[in-house]
Coordinates of C-alpha atoms (C1' of nucleotides) in Angstrom, one line a residue:
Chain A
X1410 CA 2.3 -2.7 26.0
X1411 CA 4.8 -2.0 23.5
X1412 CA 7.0 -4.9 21.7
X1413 CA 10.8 -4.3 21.8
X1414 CA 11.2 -4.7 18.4
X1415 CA 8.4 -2.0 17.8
X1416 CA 9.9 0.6 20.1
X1417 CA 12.9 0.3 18.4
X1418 CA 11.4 0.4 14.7
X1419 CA 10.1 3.8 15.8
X1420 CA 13.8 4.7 17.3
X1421 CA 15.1 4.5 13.7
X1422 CA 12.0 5.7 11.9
X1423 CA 12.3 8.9 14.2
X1424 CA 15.5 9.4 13.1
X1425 CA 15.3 9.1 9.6
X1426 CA 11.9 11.2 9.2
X1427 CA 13.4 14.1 11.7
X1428 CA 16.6 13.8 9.4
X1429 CA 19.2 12.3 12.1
X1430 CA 19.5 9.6 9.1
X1431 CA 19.7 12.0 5.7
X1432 CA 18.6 10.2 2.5
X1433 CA 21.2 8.0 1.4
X1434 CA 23.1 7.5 4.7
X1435 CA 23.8 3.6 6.6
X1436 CA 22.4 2.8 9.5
X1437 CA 24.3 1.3 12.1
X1438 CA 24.5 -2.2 11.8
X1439 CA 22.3 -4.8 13.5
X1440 CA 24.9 -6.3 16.1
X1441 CA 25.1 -2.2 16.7
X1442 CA 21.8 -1.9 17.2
X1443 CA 21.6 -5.4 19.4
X1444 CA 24.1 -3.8 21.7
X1445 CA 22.9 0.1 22.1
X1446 CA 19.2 -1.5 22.8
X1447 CA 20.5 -4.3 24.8
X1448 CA 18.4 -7.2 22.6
X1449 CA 19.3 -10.0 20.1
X1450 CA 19.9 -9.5 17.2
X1451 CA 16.5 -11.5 15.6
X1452 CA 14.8 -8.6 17.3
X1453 CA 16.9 -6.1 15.6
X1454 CA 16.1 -7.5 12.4
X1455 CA 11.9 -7.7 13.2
X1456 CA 12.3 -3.7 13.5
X1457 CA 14.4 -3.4 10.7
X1458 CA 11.7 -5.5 8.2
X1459 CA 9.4 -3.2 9.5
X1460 CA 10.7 -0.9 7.8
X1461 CA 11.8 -2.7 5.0
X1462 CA 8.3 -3.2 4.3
X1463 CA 7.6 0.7 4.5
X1464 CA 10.2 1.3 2.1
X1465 CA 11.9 3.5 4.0
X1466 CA 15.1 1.6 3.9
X1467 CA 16.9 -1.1 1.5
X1468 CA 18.6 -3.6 2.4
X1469 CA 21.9 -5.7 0.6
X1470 CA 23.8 -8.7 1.3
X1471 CA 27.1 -7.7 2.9
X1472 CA 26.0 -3.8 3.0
X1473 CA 24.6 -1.5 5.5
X1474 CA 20.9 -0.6 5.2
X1475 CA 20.2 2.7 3.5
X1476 CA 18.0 5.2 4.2
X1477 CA 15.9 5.7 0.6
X1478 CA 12.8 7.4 1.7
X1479 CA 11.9 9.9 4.7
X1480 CA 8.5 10.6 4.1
X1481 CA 6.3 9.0 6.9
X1482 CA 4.2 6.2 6.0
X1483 CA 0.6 6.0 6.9
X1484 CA -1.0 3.1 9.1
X1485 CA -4.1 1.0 8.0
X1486 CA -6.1 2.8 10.2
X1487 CA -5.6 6.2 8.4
X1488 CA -5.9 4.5 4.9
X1489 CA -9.3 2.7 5.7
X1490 CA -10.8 5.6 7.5
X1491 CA -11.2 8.9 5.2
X1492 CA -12.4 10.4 8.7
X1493 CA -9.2 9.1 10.3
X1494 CA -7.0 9.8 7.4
X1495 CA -8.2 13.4 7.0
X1496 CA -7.7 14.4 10.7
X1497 CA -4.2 12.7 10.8
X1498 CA -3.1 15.3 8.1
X1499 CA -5.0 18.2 9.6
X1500 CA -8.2 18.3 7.5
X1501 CA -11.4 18.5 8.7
X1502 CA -13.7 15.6 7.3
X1503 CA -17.5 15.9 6.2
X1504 CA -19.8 14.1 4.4
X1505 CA -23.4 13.0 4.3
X1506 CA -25.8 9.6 3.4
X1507 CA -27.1 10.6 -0.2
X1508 CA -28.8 7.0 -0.5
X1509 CA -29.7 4.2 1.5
X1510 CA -31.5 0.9 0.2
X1511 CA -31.4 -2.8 0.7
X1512 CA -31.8 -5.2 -2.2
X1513 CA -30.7 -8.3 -3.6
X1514 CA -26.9 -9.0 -4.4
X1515 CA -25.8 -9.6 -8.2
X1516 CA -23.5 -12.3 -9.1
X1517 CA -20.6 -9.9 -8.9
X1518 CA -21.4 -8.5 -5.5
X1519 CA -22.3 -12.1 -4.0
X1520 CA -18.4 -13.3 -5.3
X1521 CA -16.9 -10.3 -3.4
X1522 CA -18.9 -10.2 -0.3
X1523 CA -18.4 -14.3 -0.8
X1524 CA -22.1 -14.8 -0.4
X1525 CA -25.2 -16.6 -2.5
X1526 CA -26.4 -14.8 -5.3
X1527 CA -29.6 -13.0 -4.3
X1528 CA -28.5 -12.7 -0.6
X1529 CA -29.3 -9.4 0.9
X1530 CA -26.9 -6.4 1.0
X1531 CA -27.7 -2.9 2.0
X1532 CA -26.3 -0.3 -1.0
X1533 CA -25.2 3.4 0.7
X1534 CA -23.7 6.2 -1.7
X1535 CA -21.8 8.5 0.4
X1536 CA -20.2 12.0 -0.9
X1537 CA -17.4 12.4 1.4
X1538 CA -15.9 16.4 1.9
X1539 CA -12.3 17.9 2.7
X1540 CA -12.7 21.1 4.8
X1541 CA -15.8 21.6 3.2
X1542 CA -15.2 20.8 -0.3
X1543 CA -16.7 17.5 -2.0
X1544 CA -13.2 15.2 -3.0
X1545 CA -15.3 11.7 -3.0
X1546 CA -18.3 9.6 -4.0
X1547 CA -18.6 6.2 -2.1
X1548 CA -21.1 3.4 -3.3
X1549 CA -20.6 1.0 -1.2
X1550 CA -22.8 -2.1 -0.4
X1551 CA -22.8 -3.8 2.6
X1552 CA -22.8 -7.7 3.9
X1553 CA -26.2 -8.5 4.9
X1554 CA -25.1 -9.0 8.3
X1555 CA -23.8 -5.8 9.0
X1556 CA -26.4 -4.1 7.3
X1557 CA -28.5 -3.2 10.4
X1558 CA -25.9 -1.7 12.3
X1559 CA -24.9 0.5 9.4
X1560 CA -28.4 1.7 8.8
X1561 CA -28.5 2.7 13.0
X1562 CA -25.4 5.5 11.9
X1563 CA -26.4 9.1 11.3
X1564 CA -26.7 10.4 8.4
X1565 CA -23.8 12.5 8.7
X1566 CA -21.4 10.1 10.4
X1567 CA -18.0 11.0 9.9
X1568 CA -16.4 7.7 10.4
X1569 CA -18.6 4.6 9.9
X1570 CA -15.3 2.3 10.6
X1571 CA -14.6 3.8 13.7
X1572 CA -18.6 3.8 14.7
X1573 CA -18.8 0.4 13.8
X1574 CA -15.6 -0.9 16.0
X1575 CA -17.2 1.0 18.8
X1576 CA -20.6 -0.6 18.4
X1577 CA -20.6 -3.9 17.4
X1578 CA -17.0 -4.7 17.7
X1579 CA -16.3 -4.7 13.5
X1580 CA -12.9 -4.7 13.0
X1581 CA -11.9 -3.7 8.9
X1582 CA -8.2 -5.3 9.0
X1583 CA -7.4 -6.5 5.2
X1584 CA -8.4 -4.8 1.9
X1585 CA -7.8 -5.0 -1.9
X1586 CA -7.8 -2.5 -4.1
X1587 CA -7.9 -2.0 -7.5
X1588 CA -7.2 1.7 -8.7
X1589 CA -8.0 2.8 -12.4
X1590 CA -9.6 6.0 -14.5
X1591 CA -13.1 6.6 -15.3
X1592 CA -15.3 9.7 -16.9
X1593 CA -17.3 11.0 -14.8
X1594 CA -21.5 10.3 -15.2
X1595 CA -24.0 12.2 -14.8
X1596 CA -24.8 11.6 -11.0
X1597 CA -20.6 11.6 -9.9
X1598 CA -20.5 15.0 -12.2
X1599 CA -23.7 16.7 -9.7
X1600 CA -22.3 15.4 -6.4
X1601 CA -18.5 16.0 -6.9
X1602 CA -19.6 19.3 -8.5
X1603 CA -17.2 18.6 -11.7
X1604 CA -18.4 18.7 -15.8
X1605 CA -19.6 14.9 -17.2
X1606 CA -17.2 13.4 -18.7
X1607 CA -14.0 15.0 -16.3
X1608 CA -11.6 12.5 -15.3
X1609 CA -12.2 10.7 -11.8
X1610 CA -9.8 7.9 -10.1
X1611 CA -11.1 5.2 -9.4
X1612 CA -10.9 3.3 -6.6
X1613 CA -12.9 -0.6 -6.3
X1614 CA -12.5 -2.0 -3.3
X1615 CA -13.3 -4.8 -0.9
X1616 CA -12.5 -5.4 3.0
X1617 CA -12.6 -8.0 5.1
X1618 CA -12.6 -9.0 8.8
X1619 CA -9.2 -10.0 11.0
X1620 CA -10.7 -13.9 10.0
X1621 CA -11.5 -12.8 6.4
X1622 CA -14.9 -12.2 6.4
X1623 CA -15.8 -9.6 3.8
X1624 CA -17.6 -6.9 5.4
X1625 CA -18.2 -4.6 2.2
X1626 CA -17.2 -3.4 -1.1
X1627 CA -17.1 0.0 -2.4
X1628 CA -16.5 1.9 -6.0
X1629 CA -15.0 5.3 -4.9
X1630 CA -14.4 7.8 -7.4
X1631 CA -12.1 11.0 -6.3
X1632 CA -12.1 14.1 -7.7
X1633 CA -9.6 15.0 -10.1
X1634 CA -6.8 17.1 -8.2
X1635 CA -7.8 16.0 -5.0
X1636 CA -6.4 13.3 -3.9
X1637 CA -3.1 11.1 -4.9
X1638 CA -2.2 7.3 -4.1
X1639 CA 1.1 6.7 -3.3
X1640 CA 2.8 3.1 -3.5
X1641 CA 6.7 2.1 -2.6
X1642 CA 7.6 -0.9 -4.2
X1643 CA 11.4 -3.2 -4.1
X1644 CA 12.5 -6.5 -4.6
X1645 CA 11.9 -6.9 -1.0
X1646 CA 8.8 -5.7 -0.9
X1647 CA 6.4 -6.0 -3.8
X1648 CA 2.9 -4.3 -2.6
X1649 CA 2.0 -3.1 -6.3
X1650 CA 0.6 -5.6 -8.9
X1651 CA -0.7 -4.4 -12.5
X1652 CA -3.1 -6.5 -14.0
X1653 CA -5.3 -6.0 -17.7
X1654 CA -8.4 -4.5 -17.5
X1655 CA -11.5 -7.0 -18.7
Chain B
X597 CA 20.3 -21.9 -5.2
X598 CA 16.8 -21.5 -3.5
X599 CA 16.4 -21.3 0.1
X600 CA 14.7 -23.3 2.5
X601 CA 11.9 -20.4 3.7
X602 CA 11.3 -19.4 -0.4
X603 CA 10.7 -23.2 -1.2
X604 CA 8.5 -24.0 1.8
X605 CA 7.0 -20.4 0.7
X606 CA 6.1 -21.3 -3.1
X607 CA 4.5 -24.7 -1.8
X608 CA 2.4 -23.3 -0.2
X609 CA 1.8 -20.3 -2.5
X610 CA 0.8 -23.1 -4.7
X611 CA -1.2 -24.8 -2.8
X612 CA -3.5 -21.5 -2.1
X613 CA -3.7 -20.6 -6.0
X614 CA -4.3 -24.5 -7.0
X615 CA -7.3 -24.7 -4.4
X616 CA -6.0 -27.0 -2.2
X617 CA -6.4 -24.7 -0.1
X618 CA -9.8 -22.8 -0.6
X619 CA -10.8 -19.2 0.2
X620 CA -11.1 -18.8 4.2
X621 CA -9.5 -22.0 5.3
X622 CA -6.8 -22.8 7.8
X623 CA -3.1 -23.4 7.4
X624 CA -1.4 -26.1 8.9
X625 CA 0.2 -24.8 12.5
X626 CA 3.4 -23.7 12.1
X627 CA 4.9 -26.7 14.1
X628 CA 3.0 -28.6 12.4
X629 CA 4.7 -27.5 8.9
X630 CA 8.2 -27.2 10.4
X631 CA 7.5 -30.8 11.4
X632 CA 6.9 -31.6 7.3
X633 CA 9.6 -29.8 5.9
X634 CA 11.8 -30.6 8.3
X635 CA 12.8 -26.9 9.5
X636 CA 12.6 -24.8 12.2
X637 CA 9.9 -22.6 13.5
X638 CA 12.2 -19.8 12.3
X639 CA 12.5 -20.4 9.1
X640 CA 8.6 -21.4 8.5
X641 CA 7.9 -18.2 10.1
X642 CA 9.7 -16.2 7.6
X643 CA 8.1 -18.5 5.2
X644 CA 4.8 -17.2 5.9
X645 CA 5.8 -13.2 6.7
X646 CA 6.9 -13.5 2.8
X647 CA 2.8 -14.6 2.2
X648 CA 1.6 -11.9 4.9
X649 CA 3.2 -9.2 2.7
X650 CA 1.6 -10.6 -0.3
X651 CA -1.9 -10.4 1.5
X652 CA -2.3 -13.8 0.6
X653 CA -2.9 -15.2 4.3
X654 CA -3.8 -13.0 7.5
X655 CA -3.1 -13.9 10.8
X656 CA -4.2 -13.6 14.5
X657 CA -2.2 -14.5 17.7
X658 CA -4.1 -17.9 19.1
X659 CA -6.0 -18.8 15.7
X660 CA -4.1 -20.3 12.7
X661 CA -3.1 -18.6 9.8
X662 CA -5.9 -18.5 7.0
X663 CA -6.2 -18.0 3.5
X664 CA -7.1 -14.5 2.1
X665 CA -7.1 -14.3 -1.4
X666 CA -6.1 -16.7 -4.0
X667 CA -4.6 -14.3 -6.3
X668 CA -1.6 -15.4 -7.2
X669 CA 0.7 -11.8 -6.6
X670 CA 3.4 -10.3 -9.3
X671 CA 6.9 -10.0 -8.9
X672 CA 8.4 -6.4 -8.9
X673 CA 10.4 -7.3 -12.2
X674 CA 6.9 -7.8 -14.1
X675 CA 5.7 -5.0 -12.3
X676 CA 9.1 -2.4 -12.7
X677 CA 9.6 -3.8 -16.8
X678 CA 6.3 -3.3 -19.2
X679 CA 7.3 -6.1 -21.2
X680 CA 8.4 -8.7 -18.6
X681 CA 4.8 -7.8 -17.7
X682 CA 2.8 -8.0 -20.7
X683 CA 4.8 -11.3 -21.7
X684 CA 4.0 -13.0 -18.3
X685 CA 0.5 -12.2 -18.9
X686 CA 0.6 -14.2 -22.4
X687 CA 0.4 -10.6 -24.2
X688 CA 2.8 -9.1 -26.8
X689 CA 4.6 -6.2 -26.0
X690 CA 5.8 -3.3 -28.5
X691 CA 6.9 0.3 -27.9
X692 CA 8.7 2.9 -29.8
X693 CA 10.6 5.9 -28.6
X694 CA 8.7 9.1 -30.2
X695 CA 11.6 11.4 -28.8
X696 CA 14.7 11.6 -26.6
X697 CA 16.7 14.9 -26.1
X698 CA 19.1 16.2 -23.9
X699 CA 18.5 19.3 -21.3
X700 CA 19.0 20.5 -17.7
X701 CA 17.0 19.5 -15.1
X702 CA 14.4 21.7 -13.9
X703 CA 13.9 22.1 -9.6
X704 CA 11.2 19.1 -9.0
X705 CA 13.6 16.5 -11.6
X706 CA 16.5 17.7 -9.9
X707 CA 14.9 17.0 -6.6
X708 CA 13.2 13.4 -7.1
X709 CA 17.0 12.0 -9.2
X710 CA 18.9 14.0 -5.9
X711 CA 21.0 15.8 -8.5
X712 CA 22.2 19.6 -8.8
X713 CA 19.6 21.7 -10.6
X714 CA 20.4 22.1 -14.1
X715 CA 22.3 19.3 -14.2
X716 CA 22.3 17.5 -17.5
X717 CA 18.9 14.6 -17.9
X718 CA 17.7 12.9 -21.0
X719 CA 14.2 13.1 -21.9
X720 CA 12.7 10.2 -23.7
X721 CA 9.1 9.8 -24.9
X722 CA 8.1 6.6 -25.4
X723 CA 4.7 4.7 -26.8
X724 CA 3.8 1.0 -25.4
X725 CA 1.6 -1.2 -27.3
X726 CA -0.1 -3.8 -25.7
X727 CA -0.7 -6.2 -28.7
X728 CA -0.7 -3.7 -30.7
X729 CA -3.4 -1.7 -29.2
X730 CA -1.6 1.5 -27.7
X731 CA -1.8 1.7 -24.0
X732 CA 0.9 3.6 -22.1
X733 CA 2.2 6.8 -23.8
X734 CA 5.9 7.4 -20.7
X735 CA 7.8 10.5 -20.8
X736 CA 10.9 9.6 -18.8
X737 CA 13.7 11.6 -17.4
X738 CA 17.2 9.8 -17.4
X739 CA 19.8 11.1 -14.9
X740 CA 22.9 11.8 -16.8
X741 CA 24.7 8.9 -15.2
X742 CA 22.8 6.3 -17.6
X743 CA 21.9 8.8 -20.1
X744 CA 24.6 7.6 -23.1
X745 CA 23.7 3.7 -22.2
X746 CA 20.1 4.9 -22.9
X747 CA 20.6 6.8 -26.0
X748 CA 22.8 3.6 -27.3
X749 CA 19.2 1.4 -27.3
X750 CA 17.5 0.6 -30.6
X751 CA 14.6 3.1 -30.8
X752 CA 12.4 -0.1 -30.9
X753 CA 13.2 -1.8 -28.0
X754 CA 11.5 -3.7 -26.0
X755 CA 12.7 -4.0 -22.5
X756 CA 14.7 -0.9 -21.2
X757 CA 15.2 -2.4 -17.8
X758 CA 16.6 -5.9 -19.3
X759 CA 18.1 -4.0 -21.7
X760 CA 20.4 -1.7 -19.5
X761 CA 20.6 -4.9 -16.6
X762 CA 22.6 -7.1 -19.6
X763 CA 24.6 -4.2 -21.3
X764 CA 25.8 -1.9 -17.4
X765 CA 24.7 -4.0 -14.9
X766 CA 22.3 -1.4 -13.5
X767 CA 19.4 -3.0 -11.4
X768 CA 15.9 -1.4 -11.0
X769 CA 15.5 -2.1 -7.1
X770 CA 13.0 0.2 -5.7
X771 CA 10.4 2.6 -6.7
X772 CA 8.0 5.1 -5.7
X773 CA 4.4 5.7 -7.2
X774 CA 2.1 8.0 -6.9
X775 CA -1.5 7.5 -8.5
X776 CA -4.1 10.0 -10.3
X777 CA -6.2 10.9 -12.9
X778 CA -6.4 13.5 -15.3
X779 CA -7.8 14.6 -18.9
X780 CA -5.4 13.4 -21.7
X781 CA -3.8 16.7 -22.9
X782 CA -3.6 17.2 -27.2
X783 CA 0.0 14.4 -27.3
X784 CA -1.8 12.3 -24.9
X785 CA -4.9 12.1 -27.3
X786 CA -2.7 11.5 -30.5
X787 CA -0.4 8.6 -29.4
X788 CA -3.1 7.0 -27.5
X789 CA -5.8 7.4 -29.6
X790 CA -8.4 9.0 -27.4
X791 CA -10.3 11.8 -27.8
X792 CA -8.7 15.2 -25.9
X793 CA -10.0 15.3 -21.9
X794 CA -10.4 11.4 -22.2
X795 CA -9.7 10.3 -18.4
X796 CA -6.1 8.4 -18.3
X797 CA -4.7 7.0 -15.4
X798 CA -1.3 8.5 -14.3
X799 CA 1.6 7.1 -12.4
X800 CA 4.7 9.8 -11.5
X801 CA 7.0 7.3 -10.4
X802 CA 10.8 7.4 -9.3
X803 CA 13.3 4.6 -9.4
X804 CA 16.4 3.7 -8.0
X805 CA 19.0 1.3 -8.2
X806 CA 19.7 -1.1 -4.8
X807 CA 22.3 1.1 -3.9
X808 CA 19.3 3.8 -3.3
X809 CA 20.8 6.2 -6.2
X810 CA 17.5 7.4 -8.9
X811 CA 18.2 5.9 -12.5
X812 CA 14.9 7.6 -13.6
X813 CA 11.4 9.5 -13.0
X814 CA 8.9 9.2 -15.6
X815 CA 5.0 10.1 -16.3
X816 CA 3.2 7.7 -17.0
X817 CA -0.1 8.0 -19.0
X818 CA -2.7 4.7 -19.5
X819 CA -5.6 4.5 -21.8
X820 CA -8.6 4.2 -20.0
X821 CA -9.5 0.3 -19.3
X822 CA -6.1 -0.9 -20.6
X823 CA -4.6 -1.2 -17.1
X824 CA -5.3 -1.4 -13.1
X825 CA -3.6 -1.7 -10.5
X826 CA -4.1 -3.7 -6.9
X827 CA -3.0 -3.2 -4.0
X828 CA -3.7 -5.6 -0.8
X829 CA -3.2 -4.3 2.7
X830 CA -3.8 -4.9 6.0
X831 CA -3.3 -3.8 9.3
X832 CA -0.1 -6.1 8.8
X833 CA 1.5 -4.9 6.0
X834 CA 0.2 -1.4 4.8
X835 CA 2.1 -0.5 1.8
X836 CA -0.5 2.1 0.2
X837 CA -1.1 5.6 1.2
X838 CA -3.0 8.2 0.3
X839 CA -2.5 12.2 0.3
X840 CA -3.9 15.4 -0.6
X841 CA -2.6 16.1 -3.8
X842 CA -1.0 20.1 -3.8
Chain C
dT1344 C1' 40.4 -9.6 4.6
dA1345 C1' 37.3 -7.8 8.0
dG1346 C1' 32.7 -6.6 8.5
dT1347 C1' 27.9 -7.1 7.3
dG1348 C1' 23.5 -8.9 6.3
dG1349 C1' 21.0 -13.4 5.0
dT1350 C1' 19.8 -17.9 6.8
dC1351 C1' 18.9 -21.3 10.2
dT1352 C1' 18.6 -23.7 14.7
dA1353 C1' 16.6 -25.1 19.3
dG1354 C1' 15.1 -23.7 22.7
dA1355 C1' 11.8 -20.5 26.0
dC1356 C1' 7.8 -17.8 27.7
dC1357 C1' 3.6 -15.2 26.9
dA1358 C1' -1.1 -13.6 25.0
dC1359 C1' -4.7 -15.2 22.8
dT1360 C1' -8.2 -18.3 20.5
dA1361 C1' -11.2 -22.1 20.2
dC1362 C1' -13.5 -25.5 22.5
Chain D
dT1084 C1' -7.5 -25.9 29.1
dA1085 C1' -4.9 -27.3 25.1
dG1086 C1' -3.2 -25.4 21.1
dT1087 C1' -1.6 -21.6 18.4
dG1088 C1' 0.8 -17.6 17.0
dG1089 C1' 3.9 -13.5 18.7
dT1090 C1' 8.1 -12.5 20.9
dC1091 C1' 12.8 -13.1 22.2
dT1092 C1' 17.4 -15.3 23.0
dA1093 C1' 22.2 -16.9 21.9
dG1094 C1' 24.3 -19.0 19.3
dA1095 C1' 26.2 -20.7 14.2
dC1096 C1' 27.6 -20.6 9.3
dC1097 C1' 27.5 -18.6 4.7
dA1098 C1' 27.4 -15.0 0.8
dC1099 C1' 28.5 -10.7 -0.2
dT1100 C1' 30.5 -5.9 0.1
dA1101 C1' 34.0 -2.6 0.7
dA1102 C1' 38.5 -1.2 1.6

DNA sequence: TAGTGGTCTAGACCACTAC
DNA sequence: TAGTGGTCTAGACCACTAA
């Protein structure tokens, strides 16, 4: 079942991505759109934050909303899931288990996973392909709790979130990111199939459960040309943060 | 004059980064709070939404609100202005403009500051120095709109954004940003001090004033383990996406 | 000055969680 | 089953924009 004030978020975001609502233009204005969807206008505004947050439209005291973006935003789903992501813009996804090992946590894995130092994790590298071609290199390790059912996947699993919602009920629903540039090594330059030393993105990362249990953490490192992050930022919505390296 | 929702927002913003409230605990209900502050439901709603969009707390229909990083997040200002950031950091800031020259604008700057092609932009260079250490080499393209307020800046200066805020009144209010890596081309190696190919981090970015009309895009180059960025998500607020670069 | 968005209230009902 | 967050209503007043 559908919310009102989603149906109508997709109304508007309809409009503006099929061009109805050019770049630039007002939208109608909440007591507007109260009356045409036959709602209150609270609910009006629940759509419209929607997609304030998107930053598909800005917002000013006294002003219409504006339209200042019409490129679709992505859901979670996509962003978490390279499987997911890749088949939502029409790629096909690959990728194979290059490693597989359980050991003891270090201090800086036990403070992101938020367990004891020494506690057991299970350490996977992944090289993740785009139709065919290598874009990613995943080391991810694990929460000891989720190990076993991560070690049960195929080797060539295409989507380990989705496999692990289906089996054990594992939902990913918050992650942090933190996005900087490294040189490639010696194993990233072999799998990715680029020279040492070539510049990668970096991605660290860490995600957690609905009730904020960390589930796993991850350096990623995408090939150069491959891939590209995109953030919108506002007054209203501030997503972005730039912090110092150590 | 501070409203009800942002007060009853920073208290409890403090009490997360402070520790009163620890990693994974609860929030008071949100009766409960309205009850305290003497407030509505409504407004301690919007209260939280303001921390939901930080990724500070996550939430789940039934179960209260819990605590999901203790981060205290950046406000766009520090994120939009490279000194507003460094000095809220406790870091010194410095820059100098390497070169600034008139021209048309090509197809793609034409596009991304929605003005005619060939219309008249200013290009400006400019090196950042993060106590003194050089960081961020920009090379910014000024619609012509701002371009003579620009060009009328000491060549030293620190703050652009505050800069052209006090003197026209022009308000950095949204931004786009799109994230890669790449090898530091023969400039790029100079200013910043790295050796040619070096990886650098680069943000393409595009920003516009409230009104939704583009002041400037820029390039963006940083010196490997200067800077990173964070993002949080969620399947509640989902402000990073990621495409196949072209 | 008329219209618009920002804020806030005081209710109501439902879906879901935790016990 | 009691409590909690998610949704929605129908008002009200204020600050701000645009003509």
């Amino acid at each position: 079942m559908t919310r009102r004030h989603q149906q109508i978020a997709e109304v508007l975001r309809r409009a503006i991505t099929d061009g109805h609502l050019p770049l630039g233009s007002a939208l109608p204005s909440e007591t507007e759109l109260a009356a045409t969807h036959g709602v209150s206008r609270g609910t009006v505004r629940q759509a419209l934050a929607a997609l304030l947050a998107e930053g598909l439209i800005g917002s000013r005291q006294g002003a219409r909303h504006i339209v200042l973006s019409t490129a679709p935003s992505q859901s979670f789903t996509a962003l978490r899931s390279f499987a997911q992501w890749a088949r939502a813009g029409g790629h096909s996804p690959g990728g194979r288990v290059l490693e597989a090992v359980r050991g003891a946590a270090d201090g800086g894995e036990a403070a992101l996973l938020q367990l004891a130092p020494g506690a057991e994790v299970l350490r996977v590298w992944r090289l993740r392909t785009l139709d065919g071609a290598p874009v990613l290199l995943e080391r991810t390790v694990y929460a000891g709790w989720i190990a076993e059912a991560v070690e049960a996947l195929p080797a060539d699993c295409e989507s380990v979130t989705q496999a692990l919602l289906d089996s054990h009920g594992v939902v990913f629903a918050h992650g942090e990111h933190h996005l900087d540039a490294v040189a490639a090594g010696t194993a990233d330059a072999r799998e990715l199939r680029v020279r040492r030393g070539s510049p990668l993105l970096r991605v660290r990362r860490t995600t957690t459960t609905a009730e904020g249990r960390p589930v796993e953490t991850s350096d990623d490192r995408y090939r150069p040309g491959a891939v590209v992050f995109t953030v919108r930022n506002s007054t209203q919505a501030n997503p972005l943060a730039r912090t110092p390296a150590d």
